[in-house]
Amino acid sequence: MAEKNSTDEMELPRFISAHEVAQRAGVSRSAVSRTFTHGASVSPATREKVLRAAEELGYQVNDLARGLLANRSQLIGMIASDAETPFRSQQIAALSRLLIESGRVPVLITTDQSEAGRASHATLLRYRAQATIVLSGMPSKAFVDLAQRNGQPLIAVGRNEVGPDHIRVNNALAAETAVQIFATRGMQRIGLVTSAVGSPNLVEREEAYTRKARDLGLDVYVERAERTNYDGGTLAASLLLTKERKIEGVFCVNDLMAFGLMDYARDMLGLSIPEDLSVIGLDDVPQARWGAYRLTTFQQNAERQAREILQVLEQRLKEPAGPPITTQLDLPLMVRDTVRALPAKKTDAGEEVPSQ
């Protein structure tokens, strides 16, 4: 006697089919399809029967199957690295919510530079995603090329390839502003903490910062960690903040690195912030407002960025053959407690008054 395998002995989960709805309602299979197709012709009586049967059975339309039959879907791919970091998680949450509200299905693929990461990118093409949004500089240029060859709309955030639609932030202005803040406080030796990731955003920040510092005649020192995270900030601080250099102000390319640098400076070197060392970050993650940091930083607004992405997506889907769209967002400065005050000014009478 043949043995039953495990799949014979257990009831496998399944979805209610349109055929079952048709049987319950006493109508044809095509009537069920027309009922759930926007604009299709179906009589009020038939529609009522189908909807009642669907509710009783718990039926849900298979939008994925419909989309694949039409060579399209409501899937929107989101490709991101470092999804667990504060700003990226805000970015993903804000964009996912707006996509769902617009009737689309967000699909997140986390990525790195590994073979597995590169192979996962093609998943969005195989499932005929309506568009893909690249949220970081990590995914390879090869994926961008593959998406474009397949005619898939592609929105790149913080990248610089020719062809896709782009959402960019004004990295240069933020970096130059950080230098100017240090310079107006009389600082002569300033630092930059970044990483070796080499994404376009990081490169733009570094180039603008060092260029502005040299234009103003300041000594500028750059330290790069392997990753753009808290541990990277700690490591970079140990290399940057030497007694010989006597660094007075540091711009960190994101808040996580600033947190690592601040903790190292205070705990390991006994420095006071901002009296001994001024620090500026970038992102304005929620932790930047915490009492332990109160970090002066440039704000990336995840909600605003998500709205811009959705607006570009809608425009691209309406005009598939239109020219590439580029939107640039400013990074407002959030002033807190990690930059020392401006030097006091003297009145004609020789009295010192605080600078504004």
PDB file of N, CA and C in Angstrom, residues 62-107:
ATOM      1  N   ASN A  62      -7.629  38.778  -7.994  1.00  0.00           N
ATOM      2  CA  ASN A  62      -6.201  38.508  -8.191  1.00  0.00           C
ATOM      3  C   ASN A  62      -5.615  39.569  -9.125  1.00  0.00           C
ATOM      4  N   ASP A  63      -5.250  40.713  -8.543  1.00  0.00           N
ATOM      5  CA  ASP A  63      -4.708  41.800  -9.354  1.00  0.00           C
ATOM      6  C   ASP A  63      -3.374  41.429  -9.984  1.00  0.00           C
ATOM      7  N   LEU A  64      -2.587  40.580  -9.302  1.00  0.00           N
ATOM      8  CA  LEU A  64      -1.292  40.190  -9.863  1.00  0.00           C
ATOM      9  C   LEU A  64      -1.485  39.419 -11.156  1.00  0.00           C
ATOM     10  N   ALA A  65      -2.410  38.462 -11.146  1.00  0.00           N
ATOM     11  CA  ALA A  65      -2.655  37.686 -12.355  1.00  0.00           C
ATOM     12  C   ALA A  65      -3.177  38.579 -13.479  1.00  0.00           C
ATOM     13  N   ARG A  66      -4.077  39.487 -13.154  1.00  0.00           N
ATOM     14  CA  ARG A  66      -4.589  40.405 -14.173  1.00  0.00           C
ATOM     15  C   ARG A  66      -3.465  41.241 -14.769  1.00  0.00           C
ATOM     16  N   GLY A  67      -2.608  41.726 -13.908  1.00  0.00           N
ATOM     17  CA  GLY A  67      -1.520  42.563 -14.387  1.00  0.00           C
ATOM     18  C   GLY A  67      -0.565  41.798 -15.275  1.00  0.00           C
ATOM     19  N   LEU A  68      -0.265  40.562 -14.905  1.00  0.00           N
ATOM     20  CA  LEU A  68       0.657  39.769 -15.711  1.00  0.00           C
ATOM     21  C   LEU A  68       0.060  39.441 -17.075  1.00  0.00           C
ATOM     22  N   LEU A  69      -1.254  39.187 -17.110  1.00  0.00           N
ATOM     23  CA  LEU A  69      -1.896  38.921 -18.400  1.00  0.00           C
ATOM     24  C   LEU A  69      -1.824  40.150 -19.305  1.00  0.00           C
ATOM     25  N   ALA A  70      -1.869  41.323 -18.708  1.00  0.00           N
ATOM     26  CA  ALA A  70      -1.805  42.562 -19.483  1.00  0.00           C
ATOM     27  C   ALA A  70      -0.377  43.064 -19.651  1.00  0.00           C
ATOM     28  N   ASN A  71       0.590  42.267 -19.203  1.00  0.00           N
ATOM     29  CA  ASN A  71       2.013  42.620 -19.279  1.00  0.00           C
ATOM     30  C   ASN A  71       2.328  43.854 -18.437  1.00  0.00           C
ATOM     31  N   ARG A  72       1.571  44.048 -17.368  1.00  0.00           N
ATOM     32  CA  ARG A  72       1.825  45.147 -16.453  1.00  0.00           C
ATOM     33  C   ARG A  72       1.226  44.762 -15.099  1.00  0.00           C
ATOM     34  N   SER A  73       1.539  45.542 -14.080  1.00  0.00           N
ATOM     35  CA  SER A  73       0.978  45.286 -12.762  1.00  0.00           C
ATOM     36  C   SER A  73       0.909  46.592 -11.994  1.00  0.00           C
ATOM     37  N   GLN A  74       0.349  46.522 -10.797  1.00  0.00           N
ATOM     38  CA  GLN A  74       0.342  47.684  -9.905  1.00  0.00           C
ATOM     39  C   GLN A  74       1.524  47.637  -8.945  1.00  0.00           C
ATOM     40  N   LEU A  75       2.429  46.713  -9.172  1.00  0.00           N
ATOM     41  CA  LEU A  75       3.612  46.621  -8.325  1.00  0.00           C
ATOM     42  C   LEU A  75       4.557  47.786  -8.601  1.00  0.00           C
ATOM     43  N   ILE A  76       5.065  48.387  -7.534  1.00  0.00           N
ATOM     44  CA  ILE A  76       6.096  49.412  -7.635  1.00  0.00           C
ATOM     45  C   ILE A  76       7.292  48.934  -6.825  1.00  0.00           C
ATOM     46  N   GLY A  77       8.400  48.742  -7.493  1.00  0.00           N
ATOM     47  CA  GLY A  77       9.593  48.264  -6.806  1.00  0.00           C
ATOM     48  C   GLY A  77      10.304  49.388  -6.083  1.00  0.00           C
ATOM     49  N   MET A  78      10.801  49.085  -4.888  1.00  0.00           N
ATOM     50  CA  MET A  78      11.668  50.000  -4.144  1.00  0.00           C
ATOM     51  C   MET A  78      12.960  49.258  -3.840  1.00  0.00           C
ATOM     52  N   ILE A  79      14.055  49.754  -4.355  1.00  0.00           N
ATOM     53  CA  ILE A  79      15.351  49.132  -4.113  1.00  0.00           C
ATOM     54  C   ILE A  79      16.141  50.017  -3.165  1.00  0.00           C
ATOM     55  N   ALA A  80      16.613  49.438  -2.060  1.00  0.00           N
ATOM     56  CA  ALA A  80      17.303  50.246  -1.058  1.00  0.00           C
ATOM     57  C   ALA A  80      18.375  49.428  -0.355  1.00  0.00           C
ATOM     58  N   SER A  81      19.442  50.097  -0.001  1.00  0.00           N
ATOM     59  CA  SER A  81      20.444  49.507   0.879  1.00  0.00           C
ATOM     60  C   SER A  81      20.270  50.096   2.279  1.00  0.00           C
ATOM     61  N   ASP A  82      20.828  49.435   3.285  1.00  0.00           N
ATOM     62  CA  ASP A  82      20.788  49.925   4.667  1.00  0.00           C
ATOM     63  C   ASP A  82      19.371  50.261   5.103  1.00  0.00           C
ATOM     64  N   ALA A  83      18.435  49.350   4.829  1.00  0.00           N
ATOM     65  CA  ALA A  83      17.027  49.619   5.129  1.00  0.00           C
ATOM     66  C   ALA A  83      16.761  49.775   6.621  1.00  0.00           C
ATOM     67  N   GLU A  84      17.689  49.304   7.459  1.00  0.00           N
ATOM     68  CA  GLU A  84      17.480  49.372   8.900  1.00  0.00           C
ATOM     69  C   GLU A  84      17.912  50.703   9.503  1.00  0.00           C
ATOM     70  N   THR A  85      18.574  51.557   8.742  1.00  0.00           N
ATOM     71  CA  THR A  85      19.056  52.818   9.289  1.00  0.00           C
ATOM     72  C   THR A  85      17.907  53.817   9.430  1.00  0.00           C
ATOM     73  N   PRO A  86      18.037  54.796  10.336  1.00  0.00           N
ATOM     74  CA  PRO A  86      16.889  55.662  10.647  1.00  0.00           C
ATOM     75  C   PRO A  86      16.306  56.387   9.452  1.00  0.00           C
ATOM     76  N   PHE A  87      17.126  57.083   8.656  1.00  0.00           N
ATOM     77  CA  PHE A  87      16.536  57.840   7.560  1.00  0.00           C
ATOM     78  C   PHE A  87      15.960  56.922   6.498  1.00  0.00           C
ATOM     79  N   ARG A  88      16.660  55.825   6.154  1.00  0.00           N
ATOM     80  CA  ARG A  88      16.153  54.934   5.121  1.00  0.00           C
ATOM     81  C   ARG A  88      14.819  54.330   5.547  1.00  0.00           C
ATOM     82  N   SER A  89      14.686  53.965   6.820  1.00  0.00           N
ATOM     83  CA  SER A  89      13.417  53.384   7.277  1.00  0.00           C
ATOM     84  C   SER A  89      12.296  54.421   7.195  1.00  0.00           C
ATOM     85  N   GLN A  90      12.599  55.696   7.516  1.00  0.00           N
ATOM     86  CA  GLN A  90      11.599  56.759   7.342  1.00  0.00           C
ATOM     87  C   GLN A  90      11.219  56.906   5.877  1.00  0.00           C
ATOM     88  N   GLN A  91      12.214  56.873   5.014  1.00  0.00           N
ATOM     89  CA  GLN A  91      12.010  57.039   3.573  1.00  0.00           C
ATOM     90  C   GLN A  91      11.119  55.933   3.025  1.00  0.00           C
ATOM     91  N   ILE A  92      11.417  54.694   3.399  1.00  0.00           N
ATOM     92  CA  ILE A  92      10.651  53.541   2.922  1.00  0.00           C
ATOM     93  C   ILE A  92       9.221  53.597   3.453  1.00  0.00           C
ATOM     94  N   ALA A  93       9.056  53.936   4.735  1.00  0.00           N
ATOM     95  CA  ALA A  93       7.714  53.984   5.336  1.00  0.00           C
ATOM     96  C   ALA A  93       6.856  55.053   4.671  1.00  0.00           C
ATOM     97  N   ALA A  94       7.425  56.244   4.468  1.00  0.00           N
ATOM     98  CA  ALA A  94       6.650  57.341   3.877  1.00  0.00           C
ATOM     99  C   ALA A  94       6.238  57.018   2.448  1.00  0.00           C
ATOM    100  N   LEU A  95       7.172  56.473   1.671  1.00  0.00           N
ATOM    101  CA  LEU A  95       6.873  56.158   0.277  1.00  0.00           C
ATOM    102  C   LEU A  95       5.891  54.995   0.177  1.00  0.00           C
ATOM    103  N   SER A  96       6.045  53.982   1.006  1.00  0.00           N
ATOM    104  CA  SER A  96       5.121  52.842   0.984  1.00  0.00           C
ATOM    105  C   SER A  96       3.696  53.289   1.263  1.00  0.00           C
ATOM    106  N   ARG A  97       3.529  54.172   2.256  1.00  0.00           N
ATOM    107  CA  ARG A  97       2.189  54.640   2.601  1.00  0.00           C
ATOM    108  C   ARG A  97       1.538  55.377   1.438  1.00  0.00           C
ATOM    109  N   LEU A  98       2.285  56.258   0.785  1.00  0.00           N
ATOM    110  CA  LEU A  98       1.720  57.017  -0.327  1.00  0.00           C
ATOM    111  C   LEU A  98       1.399  56.112  -1.518  1.00  0.00           C
ATOM    112  N   LEU A  99       2.236  55.118  -1.773  1.00  0.00           N
ATOM    113  CA  LEU A  99       1.970  54.195  -2.875  1.00  0.00           C
ATOM    114  C   LEU A  99       0.705  53.385  -2.614  1.00  0.00           C
ATOM    115  N   ILE A 100       0.532  52.921  -1.387  1.00  0.00           N
ATOM    116  CA  ILE A 100      -0.673  52.153  -1.043  1.00  0.00           C
ATOM    117  C   ILE A 100      -1.910  53.027  -1.169  1.00  0.00           C
ATOM    118  N   GLU A 101      -1.806  54.273  -0.702  1.00  0.00           N
ATOM    119  CA  GLU A 101      -2.940  55.196  -0.809  1.00  0.00           C
ATOM    120  C   GLU A 101      -3.313  55.468  -2.268  1.00  0.00           C
ATOM    121  N   SER A 102      -2.345  55.360  -3.176  1.00  0.00           N
ATOM    122  CA  SER A 102      -2.621  55.594  -4.596  1.00  0.00           C
ATOM    123  C   SER A 102      -3.081  54.325  -5.314  1.00  0.00           C
ATOM    124  N   GLY A 103      -3.292  53.228  -4.564  1.00  0.00           N
ATOM    125  CA  GLY A 103      -3.795  51.988  -5.145  1.00  0.00           C
ATOM    126  C   GLY A 103      -2.721  51.080  -5.700  1.00  0.00           C
ATOM    127  N   ARG A 104      -1.467  51.326  -5.327  1.00  0.00           N
ATOM    128  CA  ARG A 104      -0.372  50.500  -5.841  1.00  0.00           C
ATOM    129  C   ARG A 104       0.172  49.593  -4.750  1.00  0.00           C
ATOM    130  N   VAL A 105       1.015  48.659  -5.149  1.00  0.00           N
ATOM    131  CA  VAL A 105       1.557  47.672  -4.215  1.00  0.00           C
ATOM    132  C   VAL A 105       3.072  47.852  -4.153  1.00  0.00           C
ATOM    133  N   PRO A 106       3.612  48.419  -3.064  1.00  0.00           N
ATOM    134  CA  PRO A 106       5.060  48.579  -2.959  1.00  0.00           C
ATOM    135  C   PRO A 106       5.748  47.257  -2.650  1.00  0.00           C
ATOM    136  N   VAL A 107       6.857  47.007  -3.319  1.00  0.00           N
ATOM    137  CA  VAL A 107       7.653  45.808  -3.095  1.00  0.00           C
ATOM    138  C   VAL A 107       9.080  46.254  -2.791  1.00  0.00           C
TER     139      VAL A 107
END
